[in-house]
PDB file of C-alpha atoms in Angstrom:
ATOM      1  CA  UNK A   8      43.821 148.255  76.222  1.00 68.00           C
ATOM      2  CA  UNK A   9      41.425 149.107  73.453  1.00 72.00           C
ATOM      3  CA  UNK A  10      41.680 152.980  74.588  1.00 74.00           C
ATOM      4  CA  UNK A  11      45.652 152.066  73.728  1.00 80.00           C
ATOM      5  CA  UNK A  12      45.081 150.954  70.601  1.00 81.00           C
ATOM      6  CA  UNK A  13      42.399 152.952  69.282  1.00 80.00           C
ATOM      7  CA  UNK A  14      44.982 155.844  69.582  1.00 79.00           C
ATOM      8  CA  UNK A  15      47.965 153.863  68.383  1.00 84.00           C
ATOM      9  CA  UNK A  16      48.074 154.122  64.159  1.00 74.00           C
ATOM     10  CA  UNK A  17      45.835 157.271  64.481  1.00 76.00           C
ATOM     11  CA  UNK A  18      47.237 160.193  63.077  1.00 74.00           C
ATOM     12  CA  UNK A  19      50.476 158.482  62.794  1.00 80.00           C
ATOM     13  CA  UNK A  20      50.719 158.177  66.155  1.00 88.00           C
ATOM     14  CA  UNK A  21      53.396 154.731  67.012  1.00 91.00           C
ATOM     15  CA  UNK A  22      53.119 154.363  70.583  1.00 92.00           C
ATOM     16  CA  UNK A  23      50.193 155.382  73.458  1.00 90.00           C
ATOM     17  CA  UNK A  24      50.717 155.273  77.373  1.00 91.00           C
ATOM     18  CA  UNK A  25      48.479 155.045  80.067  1.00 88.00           C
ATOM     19  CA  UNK A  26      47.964 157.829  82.462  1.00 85.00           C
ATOM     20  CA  UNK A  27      47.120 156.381  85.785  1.00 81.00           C
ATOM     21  CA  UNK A  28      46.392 160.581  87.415  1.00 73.00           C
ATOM     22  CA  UNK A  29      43.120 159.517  89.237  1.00 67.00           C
ATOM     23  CA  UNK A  30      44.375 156.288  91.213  1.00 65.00           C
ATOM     24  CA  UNK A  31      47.719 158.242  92.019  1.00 67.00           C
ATOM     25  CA  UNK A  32      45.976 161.013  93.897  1.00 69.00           C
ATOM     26  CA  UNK A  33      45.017 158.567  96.116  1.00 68.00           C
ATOM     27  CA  UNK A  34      48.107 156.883  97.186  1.00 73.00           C
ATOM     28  CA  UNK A  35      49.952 157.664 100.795  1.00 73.00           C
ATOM     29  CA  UNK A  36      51.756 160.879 100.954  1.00 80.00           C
ATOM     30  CA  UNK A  37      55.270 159.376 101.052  1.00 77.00           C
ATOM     31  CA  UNK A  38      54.619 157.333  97.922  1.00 76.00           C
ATOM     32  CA  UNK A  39      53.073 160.233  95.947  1.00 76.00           C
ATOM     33  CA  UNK A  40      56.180 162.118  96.611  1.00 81.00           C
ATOM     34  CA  UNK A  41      58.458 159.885  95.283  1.00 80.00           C
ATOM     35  CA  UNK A  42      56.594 159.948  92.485  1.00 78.00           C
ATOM     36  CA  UNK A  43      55.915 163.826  92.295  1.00 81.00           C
ATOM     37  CA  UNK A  44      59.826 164.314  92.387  1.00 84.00           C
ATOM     38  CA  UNK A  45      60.282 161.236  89.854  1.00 84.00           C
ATOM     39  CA  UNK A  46      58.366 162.289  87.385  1.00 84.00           C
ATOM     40  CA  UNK A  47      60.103 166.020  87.495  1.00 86.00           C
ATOM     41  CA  UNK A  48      63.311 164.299  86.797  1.00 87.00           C
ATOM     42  CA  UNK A  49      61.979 162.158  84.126  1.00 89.00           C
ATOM     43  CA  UNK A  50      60.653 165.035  82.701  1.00 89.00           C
ATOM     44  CA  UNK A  51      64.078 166.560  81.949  1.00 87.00           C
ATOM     45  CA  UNK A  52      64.888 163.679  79.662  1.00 90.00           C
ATOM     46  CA  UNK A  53      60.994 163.084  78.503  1.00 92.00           C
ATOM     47  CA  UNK A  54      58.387 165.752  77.365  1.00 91.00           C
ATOM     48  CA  UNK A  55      54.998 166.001  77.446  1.00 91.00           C
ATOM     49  CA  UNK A  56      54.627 162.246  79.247  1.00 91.00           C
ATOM     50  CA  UNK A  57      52.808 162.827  82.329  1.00 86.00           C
ATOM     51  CA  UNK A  58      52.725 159.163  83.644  1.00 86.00           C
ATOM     52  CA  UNK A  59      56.319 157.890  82.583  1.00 89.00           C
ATOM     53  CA  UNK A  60      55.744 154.771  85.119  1.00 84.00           C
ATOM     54  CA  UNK A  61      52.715 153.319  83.731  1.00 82.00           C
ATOM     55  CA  UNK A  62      52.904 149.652  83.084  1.00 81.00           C
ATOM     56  CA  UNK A  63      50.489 150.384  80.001  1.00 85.00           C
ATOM     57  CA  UNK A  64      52.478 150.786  77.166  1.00 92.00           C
ATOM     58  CA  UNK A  65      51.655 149.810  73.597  1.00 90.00           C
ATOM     59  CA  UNK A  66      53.885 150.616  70.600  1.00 93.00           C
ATOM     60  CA  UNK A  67      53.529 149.674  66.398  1.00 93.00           C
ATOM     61  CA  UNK A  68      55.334 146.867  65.865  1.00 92.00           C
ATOM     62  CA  UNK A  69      57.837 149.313  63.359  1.00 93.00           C
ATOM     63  CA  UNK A  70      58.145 151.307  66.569  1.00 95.00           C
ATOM     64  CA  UNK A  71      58.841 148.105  68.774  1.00 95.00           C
ATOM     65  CA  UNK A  72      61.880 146.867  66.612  1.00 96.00           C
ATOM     66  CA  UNK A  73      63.758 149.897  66.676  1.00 95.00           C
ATOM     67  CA  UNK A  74      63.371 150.961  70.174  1.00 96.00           C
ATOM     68  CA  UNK A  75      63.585 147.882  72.391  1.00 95.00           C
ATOM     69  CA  UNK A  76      66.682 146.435  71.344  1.00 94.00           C
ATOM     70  CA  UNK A  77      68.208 150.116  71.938  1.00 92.00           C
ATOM     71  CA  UNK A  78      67.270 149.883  75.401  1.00 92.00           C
ATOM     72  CA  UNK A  79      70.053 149.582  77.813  1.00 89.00           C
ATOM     73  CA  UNK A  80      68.804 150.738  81.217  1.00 88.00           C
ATOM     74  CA  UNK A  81      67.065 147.933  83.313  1.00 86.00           C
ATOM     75  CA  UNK A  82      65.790 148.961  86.126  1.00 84.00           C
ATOM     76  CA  UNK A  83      63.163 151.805  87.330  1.00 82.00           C
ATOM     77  CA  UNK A  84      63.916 154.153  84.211  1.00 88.00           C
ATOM     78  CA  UNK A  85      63.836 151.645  81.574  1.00 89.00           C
ATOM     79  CA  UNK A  86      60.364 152.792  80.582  1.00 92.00           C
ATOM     80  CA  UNK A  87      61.995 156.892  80.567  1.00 93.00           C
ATOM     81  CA  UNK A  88      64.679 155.541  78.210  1.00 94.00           C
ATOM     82  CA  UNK A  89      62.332 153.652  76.156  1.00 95.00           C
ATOM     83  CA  UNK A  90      60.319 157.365  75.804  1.00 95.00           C
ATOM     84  CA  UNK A  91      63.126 159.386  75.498  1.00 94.00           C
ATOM     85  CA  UNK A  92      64.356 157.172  72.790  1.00 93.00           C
ATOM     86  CA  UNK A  93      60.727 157.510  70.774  1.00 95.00           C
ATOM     87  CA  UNK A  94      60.518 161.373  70.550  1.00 93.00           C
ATOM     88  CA  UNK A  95      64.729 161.115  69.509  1.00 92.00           C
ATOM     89  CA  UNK A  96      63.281 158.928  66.674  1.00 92.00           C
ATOM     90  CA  UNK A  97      60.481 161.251  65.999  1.00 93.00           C
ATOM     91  CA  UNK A  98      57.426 158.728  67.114  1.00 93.00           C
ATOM     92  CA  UNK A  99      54.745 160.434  67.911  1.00 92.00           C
ATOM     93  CA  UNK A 100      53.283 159.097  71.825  1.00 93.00           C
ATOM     94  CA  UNK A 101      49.826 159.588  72.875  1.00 90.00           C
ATOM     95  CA  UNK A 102      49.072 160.085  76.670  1.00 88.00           C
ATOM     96  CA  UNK A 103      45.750 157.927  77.314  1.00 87.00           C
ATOM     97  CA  UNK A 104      43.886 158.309  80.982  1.00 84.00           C
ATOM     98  CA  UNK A 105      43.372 154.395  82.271  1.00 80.00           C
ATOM     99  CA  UNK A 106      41.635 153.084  85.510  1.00 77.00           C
ATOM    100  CA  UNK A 107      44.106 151.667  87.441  1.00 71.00           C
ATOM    101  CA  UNK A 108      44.410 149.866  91.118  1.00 68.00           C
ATOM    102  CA  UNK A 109      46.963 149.073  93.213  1.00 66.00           C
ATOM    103  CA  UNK A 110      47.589 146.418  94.530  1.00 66.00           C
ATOM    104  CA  UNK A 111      49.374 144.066  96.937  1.00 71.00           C
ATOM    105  CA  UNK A 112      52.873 143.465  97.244  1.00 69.00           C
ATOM    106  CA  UNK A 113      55.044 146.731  96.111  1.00 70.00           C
ATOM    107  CA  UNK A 114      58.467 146.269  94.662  1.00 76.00           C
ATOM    108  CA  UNK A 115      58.833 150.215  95.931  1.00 76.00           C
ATOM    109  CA  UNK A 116      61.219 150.185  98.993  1.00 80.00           C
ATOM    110  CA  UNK A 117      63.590 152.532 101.179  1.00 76.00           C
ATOM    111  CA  UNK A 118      66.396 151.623  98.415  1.00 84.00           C
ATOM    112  CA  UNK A 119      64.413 152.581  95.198  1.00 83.00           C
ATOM    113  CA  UNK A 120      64.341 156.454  95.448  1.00 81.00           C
ATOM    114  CA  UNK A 121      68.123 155.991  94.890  1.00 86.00           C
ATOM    115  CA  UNK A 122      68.044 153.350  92.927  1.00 90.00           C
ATOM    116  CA  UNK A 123      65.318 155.809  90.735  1.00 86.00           C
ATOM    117  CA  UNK A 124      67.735 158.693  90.917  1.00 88.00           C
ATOM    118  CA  UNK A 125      71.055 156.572  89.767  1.00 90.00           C
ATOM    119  CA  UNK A 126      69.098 155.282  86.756  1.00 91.00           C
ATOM    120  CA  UNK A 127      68.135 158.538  85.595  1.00 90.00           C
ATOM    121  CA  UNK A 128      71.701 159.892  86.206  1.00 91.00           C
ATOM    122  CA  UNK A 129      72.836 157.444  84.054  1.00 90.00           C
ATOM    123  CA  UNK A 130      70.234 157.844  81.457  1.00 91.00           C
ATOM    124  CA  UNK A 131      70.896 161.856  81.355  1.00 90.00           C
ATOM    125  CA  UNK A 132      74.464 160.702  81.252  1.00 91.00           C
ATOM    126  CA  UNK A 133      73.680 158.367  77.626  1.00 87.00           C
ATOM    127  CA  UNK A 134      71.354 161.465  76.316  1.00 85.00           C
ATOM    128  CA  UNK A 135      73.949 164.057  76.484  1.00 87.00           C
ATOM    129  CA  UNK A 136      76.816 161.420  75.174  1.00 87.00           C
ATOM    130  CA  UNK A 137      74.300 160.811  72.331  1.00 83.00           C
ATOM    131  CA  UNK A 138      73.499 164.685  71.449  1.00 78.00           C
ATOM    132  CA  UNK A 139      77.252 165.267  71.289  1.00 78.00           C
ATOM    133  CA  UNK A 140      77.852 162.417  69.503  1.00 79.00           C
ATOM    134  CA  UNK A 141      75.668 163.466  66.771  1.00 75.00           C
ATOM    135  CA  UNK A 142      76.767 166.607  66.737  1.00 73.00           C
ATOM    136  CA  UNK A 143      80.440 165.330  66.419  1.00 63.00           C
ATOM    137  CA  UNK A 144      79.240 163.409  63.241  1.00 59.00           C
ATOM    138  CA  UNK A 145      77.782 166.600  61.869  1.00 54.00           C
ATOM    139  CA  UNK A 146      80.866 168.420  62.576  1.00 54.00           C
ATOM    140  CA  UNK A 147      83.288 165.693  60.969  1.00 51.00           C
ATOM    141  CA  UNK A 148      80.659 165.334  58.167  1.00 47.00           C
ATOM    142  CA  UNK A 149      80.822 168.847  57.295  1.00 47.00           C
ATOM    143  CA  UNK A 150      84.628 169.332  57.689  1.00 45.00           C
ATOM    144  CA  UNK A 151      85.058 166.051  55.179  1.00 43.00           C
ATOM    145  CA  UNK A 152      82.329 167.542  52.355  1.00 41.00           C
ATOM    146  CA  UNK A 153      83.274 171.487  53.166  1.00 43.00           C
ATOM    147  CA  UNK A 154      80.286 172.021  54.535  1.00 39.00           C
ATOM    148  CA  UNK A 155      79.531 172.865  58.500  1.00 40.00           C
ATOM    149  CA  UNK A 156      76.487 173.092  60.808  1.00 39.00           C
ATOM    150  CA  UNK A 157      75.573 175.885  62.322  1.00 39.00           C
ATOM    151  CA  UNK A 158      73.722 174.644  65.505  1.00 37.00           C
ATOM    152  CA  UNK A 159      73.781 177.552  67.657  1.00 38.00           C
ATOM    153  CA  UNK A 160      72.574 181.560  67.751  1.00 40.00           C
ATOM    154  CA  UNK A 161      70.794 183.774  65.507  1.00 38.00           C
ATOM    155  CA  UNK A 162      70.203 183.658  61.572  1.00 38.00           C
ATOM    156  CA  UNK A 163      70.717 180.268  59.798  1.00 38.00           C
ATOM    157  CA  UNK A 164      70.657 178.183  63.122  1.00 36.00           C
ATOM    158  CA  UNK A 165      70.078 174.683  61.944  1.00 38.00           C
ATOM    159  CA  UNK A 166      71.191 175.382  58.774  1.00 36.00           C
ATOM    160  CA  UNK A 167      74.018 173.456  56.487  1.00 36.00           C
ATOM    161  CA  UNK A 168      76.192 176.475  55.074  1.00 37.00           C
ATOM    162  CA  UNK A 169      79.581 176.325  52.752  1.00 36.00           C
ATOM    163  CA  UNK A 170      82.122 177.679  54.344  1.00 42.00           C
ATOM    164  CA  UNK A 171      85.393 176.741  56.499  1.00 43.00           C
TER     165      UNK A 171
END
């Protein structure tokens, strides 16, 4: 925990996550898998997160109010959602590497691989509903004020231009 928070308010950093890499080398094959092939789907909706699945998590408290109550995924990508929804918002997250054990008494069963993959289908799903969403609102924005956003190709992408 201190490693957590010694990184959390530094360089304006809101929220740090552990990085368990050491104890997961070490699991069985079958359960470093799922988590090999978890983690490469997580990372289409999370960058730079190595460890999405670490139970060591701590956020500012600024960063804490906006995100949680956003949540809406329960199960095994909650924590993805929670990420994903941090860099949306801008946060800055710091990877931190913790020691870690495992222990007794797995909640990991036949059932959660799917149970993994339906959770990050559906939080894809709410990603890509969002991004169009705000584009939508940038679209009816600009057609109310005369002005448009040009979000795609070559010179002035990004860019608010006049123009109809």
């Amino acid at each position: 925990l201190p490693a957590l928070e010694r990184r959390v308010g530094a360089r304006g950093c809101e929220m740090a996550v552990g990085c368990r890499a050491a104890a997961l080398a070490a699991r069985p094959a079958a359960r470093r898998l799922m988590g090999v092939v978890f983690a490469a789907l997580a990372s289409t909706c999370v960058r730079g997160v190595p460890d999405t699945q670490c139970g060591f998590k701590l956020l500012s408290r600024r960063a804490a109010r906006e995100l949680f109550p956003s949540l809406q995924i329960r199960g095994w990508a909650y924590d993805v959602q929670l990420l994903a929804l941090a860099q949306a918002r801008g946060y800055r997250i710091a990877s931190v590497p913790v020691a870690w054990r495992d222990v007794e008494g797995s909640k990991v069963t036949p059932l959660t691989p799917l149970q993994m993959a339906a959770d990050l289908v559906a939080l894809r799903l709410q990603l890509a509903w969002s991004a169009w969403r705000r584009g939508s609102r940038r679209e009816e924005a600009g057609s109310r004020t005369g002005w448009r956003v040009a979000s795609r190709g070559g010179a002035g992408r990004g860019e608010a231009r006049r123009g109809g």
